[in-house]
Short mmCIF file of C-alpha atoms and ligand atoms in Angstrom, two decimals:
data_model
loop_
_atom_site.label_atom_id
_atom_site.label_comp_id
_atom_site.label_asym_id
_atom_site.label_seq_id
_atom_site.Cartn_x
_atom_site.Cartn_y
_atom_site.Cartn_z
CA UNK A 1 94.63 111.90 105.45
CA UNK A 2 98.38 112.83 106.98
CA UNK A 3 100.01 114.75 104.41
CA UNK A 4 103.17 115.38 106.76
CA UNK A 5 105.07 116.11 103.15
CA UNK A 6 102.83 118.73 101.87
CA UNK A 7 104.77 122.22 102.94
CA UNK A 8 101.52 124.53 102.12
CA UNK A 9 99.27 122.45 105.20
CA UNK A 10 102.63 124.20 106.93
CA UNK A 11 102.79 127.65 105.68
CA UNK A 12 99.24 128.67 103.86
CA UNK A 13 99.40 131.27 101.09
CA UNK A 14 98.27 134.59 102.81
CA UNK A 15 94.38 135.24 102.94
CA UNK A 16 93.86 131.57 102.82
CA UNK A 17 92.98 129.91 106.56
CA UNK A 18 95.19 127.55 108.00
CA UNK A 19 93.91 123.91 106.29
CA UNK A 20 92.05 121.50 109.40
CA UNK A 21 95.31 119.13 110.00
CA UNK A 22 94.10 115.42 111.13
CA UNK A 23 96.48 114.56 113.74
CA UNK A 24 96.81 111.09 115.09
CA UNK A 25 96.39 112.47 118.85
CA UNK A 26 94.00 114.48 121.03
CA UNK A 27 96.09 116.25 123.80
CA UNK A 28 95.10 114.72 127.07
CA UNK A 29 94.59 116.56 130.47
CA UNK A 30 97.16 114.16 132.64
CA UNK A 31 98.27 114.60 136.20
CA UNK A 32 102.11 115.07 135.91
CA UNK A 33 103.38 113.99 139.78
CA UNK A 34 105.75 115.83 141.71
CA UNK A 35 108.66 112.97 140.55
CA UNK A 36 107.65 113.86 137.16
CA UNK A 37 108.00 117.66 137.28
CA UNK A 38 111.40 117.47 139.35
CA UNK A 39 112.73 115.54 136.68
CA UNK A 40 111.59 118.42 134.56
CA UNK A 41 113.09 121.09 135.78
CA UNK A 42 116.45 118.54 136.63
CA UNK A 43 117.06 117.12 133.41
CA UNK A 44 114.37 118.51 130.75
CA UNK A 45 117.12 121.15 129.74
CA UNK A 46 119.63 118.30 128.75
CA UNK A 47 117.26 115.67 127.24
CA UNK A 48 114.65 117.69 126.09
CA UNK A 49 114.68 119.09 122.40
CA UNK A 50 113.19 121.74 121.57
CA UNK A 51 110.72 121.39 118.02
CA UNK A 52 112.70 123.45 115.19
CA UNK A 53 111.15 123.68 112.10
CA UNK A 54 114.77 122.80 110.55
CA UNK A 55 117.39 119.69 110.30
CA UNK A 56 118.80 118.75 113.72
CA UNK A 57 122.50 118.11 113.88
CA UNK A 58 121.79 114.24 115.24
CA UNK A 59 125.57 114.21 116.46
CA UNK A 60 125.76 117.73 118.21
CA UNK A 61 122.53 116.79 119.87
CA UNK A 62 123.78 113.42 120.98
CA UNK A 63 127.18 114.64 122.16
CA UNK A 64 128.78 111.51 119.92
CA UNK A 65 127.87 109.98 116.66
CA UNK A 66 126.09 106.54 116.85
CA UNK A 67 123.40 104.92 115.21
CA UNK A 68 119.75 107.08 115.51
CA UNK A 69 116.59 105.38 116.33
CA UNK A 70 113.65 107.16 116.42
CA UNK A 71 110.65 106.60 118.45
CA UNK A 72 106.98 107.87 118.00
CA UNK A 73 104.56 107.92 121.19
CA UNK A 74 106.31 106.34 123.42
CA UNK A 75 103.90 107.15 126.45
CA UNK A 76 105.28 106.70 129.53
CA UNK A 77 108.05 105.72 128.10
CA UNK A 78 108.25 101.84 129.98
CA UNK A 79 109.48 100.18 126.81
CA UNK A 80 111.99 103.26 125.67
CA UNK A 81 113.82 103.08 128.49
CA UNK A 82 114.53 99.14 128.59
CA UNK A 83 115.68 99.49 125.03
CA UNK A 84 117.75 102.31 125.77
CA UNK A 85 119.46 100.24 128.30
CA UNK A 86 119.67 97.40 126.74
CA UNK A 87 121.45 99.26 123.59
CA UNK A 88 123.91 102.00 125.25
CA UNK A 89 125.49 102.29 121.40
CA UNK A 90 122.61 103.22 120.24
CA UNK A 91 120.75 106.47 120.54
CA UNK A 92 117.37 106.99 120.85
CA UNK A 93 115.12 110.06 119.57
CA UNK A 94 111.38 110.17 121.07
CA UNK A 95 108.84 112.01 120.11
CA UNK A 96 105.52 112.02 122.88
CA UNK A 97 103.28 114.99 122.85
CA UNK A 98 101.27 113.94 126.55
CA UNK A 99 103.02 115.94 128.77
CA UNK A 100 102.86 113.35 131.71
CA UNK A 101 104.46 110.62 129.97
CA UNK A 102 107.67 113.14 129.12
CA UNK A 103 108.19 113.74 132.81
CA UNK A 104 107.90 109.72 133.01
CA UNK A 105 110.34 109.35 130.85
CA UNK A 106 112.56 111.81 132.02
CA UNK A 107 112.39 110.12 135.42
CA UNK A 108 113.70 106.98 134.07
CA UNK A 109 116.45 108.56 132.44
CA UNK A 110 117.18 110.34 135.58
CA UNK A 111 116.94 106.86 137.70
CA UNK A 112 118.69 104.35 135.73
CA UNK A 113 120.95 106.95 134.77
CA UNK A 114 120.27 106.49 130.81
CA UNK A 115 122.79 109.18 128.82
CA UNK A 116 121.57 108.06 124.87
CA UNK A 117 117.75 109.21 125.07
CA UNK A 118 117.01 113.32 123.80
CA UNK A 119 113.12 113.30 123.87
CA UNK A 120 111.22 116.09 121.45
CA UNK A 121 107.78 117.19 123.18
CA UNK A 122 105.88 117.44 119.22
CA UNK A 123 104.22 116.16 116.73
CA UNK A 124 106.33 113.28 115.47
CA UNK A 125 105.42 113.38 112.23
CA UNK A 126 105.99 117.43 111.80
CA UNK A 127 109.32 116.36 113.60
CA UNK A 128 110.00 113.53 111.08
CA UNK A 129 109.37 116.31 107.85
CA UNK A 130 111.24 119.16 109.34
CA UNK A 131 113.92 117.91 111.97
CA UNK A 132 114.79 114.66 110.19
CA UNK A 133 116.40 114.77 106.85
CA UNK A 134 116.01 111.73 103.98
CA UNK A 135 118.00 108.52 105.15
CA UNK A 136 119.65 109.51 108.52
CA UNK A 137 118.00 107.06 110.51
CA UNK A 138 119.00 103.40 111.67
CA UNK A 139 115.89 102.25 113.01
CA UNK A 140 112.45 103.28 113.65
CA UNK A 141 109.98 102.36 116.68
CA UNK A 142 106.22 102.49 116.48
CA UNK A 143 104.93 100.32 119.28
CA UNK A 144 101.22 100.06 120.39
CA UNK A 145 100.28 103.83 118.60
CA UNK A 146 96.60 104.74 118.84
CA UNK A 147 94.13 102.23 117.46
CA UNK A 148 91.21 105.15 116.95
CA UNK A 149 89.06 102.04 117.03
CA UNK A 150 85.89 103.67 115.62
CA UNK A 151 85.45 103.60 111.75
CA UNK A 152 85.38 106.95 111.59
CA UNK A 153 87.98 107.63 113.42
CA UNK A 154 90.31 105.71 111.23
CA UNK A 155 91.88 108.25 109.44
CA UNK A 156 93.94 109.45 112.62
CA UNK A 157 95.89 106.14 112.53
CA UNK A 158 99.62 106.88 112.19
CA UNK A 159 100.33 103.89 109.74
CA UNK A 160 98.52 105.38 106.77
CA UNK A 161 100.77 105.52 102.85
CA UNK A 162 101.95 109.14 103.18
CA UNK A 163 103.22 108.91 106.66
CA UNK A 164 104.86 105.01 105.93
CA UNK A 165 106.80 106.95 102.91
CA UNK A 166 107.89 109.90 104.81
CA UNK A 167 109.46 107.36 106.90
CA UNK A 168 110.83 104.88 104.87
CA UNK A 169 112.46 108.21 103.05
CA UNK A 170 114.34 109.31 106.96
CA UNK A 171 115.81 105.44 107.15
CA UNK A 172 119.12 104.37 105.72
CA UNK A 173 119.56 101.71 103.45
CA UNK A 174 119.11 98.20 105.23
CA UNK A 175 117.16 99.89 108.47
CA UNK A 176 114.50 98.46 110.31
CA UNK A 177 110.62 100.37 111.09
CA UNK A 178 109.43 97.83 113.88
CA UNK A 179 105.11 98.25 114.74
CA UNK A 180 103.72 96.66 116.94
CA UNK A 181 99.55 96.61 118.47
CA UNK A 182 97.62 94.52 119.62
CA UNK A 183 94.06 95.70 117.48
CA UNK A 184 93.95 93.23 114.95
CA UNK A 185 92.62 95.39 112.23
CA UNK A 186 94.81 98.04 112.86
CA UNK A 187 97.65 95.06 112.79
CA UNK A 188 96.28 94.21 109.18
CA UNK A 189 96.55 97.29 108.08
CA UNK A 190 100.29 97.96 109.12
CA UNK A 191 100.72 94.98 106.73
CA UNK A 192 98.99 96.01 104.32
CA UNK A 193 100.18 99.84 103.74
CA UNK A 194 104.09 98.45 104.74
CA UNK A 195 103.56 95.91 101.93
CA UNK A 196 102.35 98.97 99.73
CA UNK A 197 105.38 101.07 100.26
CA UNK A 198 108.31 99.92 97.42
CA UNK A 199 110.77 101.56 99.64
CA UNK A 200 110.65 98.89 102.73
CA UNK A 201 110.86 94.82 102.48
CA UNK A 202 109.22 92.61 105.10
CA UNK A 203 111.57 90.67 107.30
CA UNK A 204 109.10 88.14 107.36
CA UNK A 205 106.59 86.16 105.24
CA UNK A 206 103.68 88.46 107.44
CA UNK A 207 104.14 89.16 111.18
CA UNK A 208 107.37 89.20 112.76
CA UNK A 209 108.20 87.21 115.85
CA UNK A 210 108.47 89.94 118.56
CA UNK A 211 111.80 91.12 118.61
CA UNK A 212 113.68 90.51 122.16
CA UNK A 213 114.51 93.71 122.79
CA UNK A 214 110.88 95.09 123.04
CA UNK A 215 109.64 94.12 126.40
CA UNK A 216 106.09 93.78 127.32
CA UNK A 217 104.26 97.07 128.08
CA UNK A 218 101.74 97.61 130.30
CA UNK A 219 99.37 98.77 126.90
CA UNK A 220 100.02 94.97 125.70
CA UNK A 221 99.88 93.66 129.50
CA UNK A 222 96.59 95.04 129.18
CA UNK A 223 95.40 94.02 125.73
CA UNK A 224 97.12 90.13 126.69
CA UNK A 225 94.32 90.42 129.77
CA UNK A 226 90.95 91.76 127.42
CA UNK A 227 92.15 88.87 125.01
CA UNK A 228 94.01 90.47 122.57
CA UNK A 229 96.82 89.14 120.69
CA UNK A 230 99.73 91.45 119.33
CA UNK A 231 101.31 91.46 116.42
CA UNK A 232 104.84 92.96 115.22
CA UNK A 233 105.47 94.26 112.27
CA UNK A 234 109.21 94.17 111.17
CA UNK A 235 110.15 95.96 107.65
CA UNK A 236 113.52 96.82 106.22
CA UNK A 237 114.30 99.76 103.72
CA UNK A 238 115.60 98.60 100.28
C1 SAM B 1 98.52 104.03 122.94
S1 SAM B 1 99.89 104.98 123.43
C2 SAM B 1 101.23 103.80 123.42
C3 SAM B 1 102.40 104.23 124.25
C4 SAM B 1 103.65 103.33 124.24
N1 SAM B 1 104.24 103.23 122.92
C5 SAM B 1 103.40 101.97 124.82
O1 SAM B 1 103.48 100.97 124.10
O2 SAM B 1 103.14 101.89 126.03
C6 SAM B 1 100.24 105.99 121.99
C7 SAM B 1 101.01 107.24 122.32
O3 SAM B 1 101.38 107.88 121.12
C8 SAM B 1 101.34 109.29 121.31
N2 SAM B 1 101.22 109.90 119.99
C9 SAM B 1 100.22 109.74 119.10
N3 SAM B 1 100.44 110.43 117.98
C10 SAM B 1 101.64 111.06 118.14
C11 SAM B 1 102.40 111.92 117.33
N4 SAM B 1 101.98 112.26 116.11
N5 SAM B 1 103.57 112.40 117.81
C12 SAM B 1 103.99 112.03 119.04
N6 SAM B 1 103.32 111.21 119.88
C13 SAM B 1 102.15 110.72 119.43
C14 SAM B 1 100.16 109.49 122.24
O4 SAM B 1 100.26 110.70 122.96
C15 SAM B 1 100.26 108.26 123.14
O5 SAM B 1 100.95 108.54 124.31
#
């Protein structure tokens, strides 16, 4: 189970080994392309944050003060950057840990010329307990995260009741935390354990209708073509 809130999994007493920590990824070997790595070493010093284990000043970071929407796993980053151009008044935090999928990212932002997108290369949910304080956020993003299809395997999932209340806790009164996958259990369950938290209120009577903004990625392209539906999950903080 995540226990993202629990500072000792952070700093064990002394003697004591450092707890196992179930993470909701594996770090991937990827191939990051030349495009990828020039966009690196371009614009990585700009839009890429470095991890601190303390608060981030959201508006020094940005270079202006706007509403914050964070997003966790974005991959390669397809659906970030429509949103991000589709909302220039917005800006957008995003947390990936694969490597590849930064430099992807950092491509787009580079190509469509995208100025309200600082990326963090961690952990989202360390990010979310140590970078993020209670209720600074407007809006939070969770599209197509891991399934970790095998029973077993379950535990990984992001959407379990200690990580839902650590966010719910970094969102401002009336903001949104949008999910979206297309595995149908994994779907129930973000009902279910959203439903569970008192701090959030469903938008809708169950699923949401997909919200325009979030375009089809190629994770749901490819979920549409095994047969898969999707389902979005829209909740607002009380
Ligand atoms: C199945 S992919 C979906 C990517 C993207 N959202 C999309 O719809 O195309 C899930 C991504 O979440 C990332 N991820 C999983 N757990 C994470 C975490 N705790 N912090 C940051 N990224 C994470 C993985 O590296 C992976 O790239």
């Amino acid at each position: 189970m995540i226990d993202p809130g629990d500072p000792s999994a952070a700093h064990p007493p002394e003697g004591v080994a450092h707890p196992r920590t179930i993470r909701s990824f594996v770090r991937r070997a990827g191939r990051t392309t030349t495009g990828q790595a020039r966009a690196f070493e371009a614009l990585g010093p700009t839009y890429v944050v470095p991890f601190q284990p303390t608060p981030l000043d959201l508006p020094a970071t940005f270079g202006r003060t706007a509403p914050v929407i964070l997003e966790i796993g974005f991959g390669m980053g397809e659906a970030t950057a429509h949103i991000a151009a589709l909302m220039p008044e917005k800006n957008f935090l995003c947390c990936e840990v694969h490597e590849p999928g930064v430099g992807a990212l950092l491509k787009r932002i580079g190509d469509q010329e995208l100025q309200n997108i600082r990326i963090v290369q961690h952990d989202a949910v360390e990010v979310l307990g140590k970078m993020l304080v209670p209720a600074c956020l407007d809006g939070i993003h969770v599209f197509f995260p891991d399934p970790w299809h095998k029973l077993r395997h379950n535990k990984r999932r992001l959407i379990q009741p200690a990580l839902v209340a650590l966010l719910a806790s970094r969102l401002k009164h009336g903001a949104y935390l949008h999910c979206a996958t297309d595995w149908e259990p994994y779907a129930q369950q973000m009902l279910e354990v959203l439903r569970g938290e008192v701090m959030l209120r469903n938008t809708a009577e169950g699923f949401a209708p997909k919200p325009e903004y979030r375009p089809e990625t190629k994770f749901e392209r490819r979920g549409l073509r095994l047969g898969h539906g999707v389902w979005d999950v829209v909740f607002r903080k009380v």
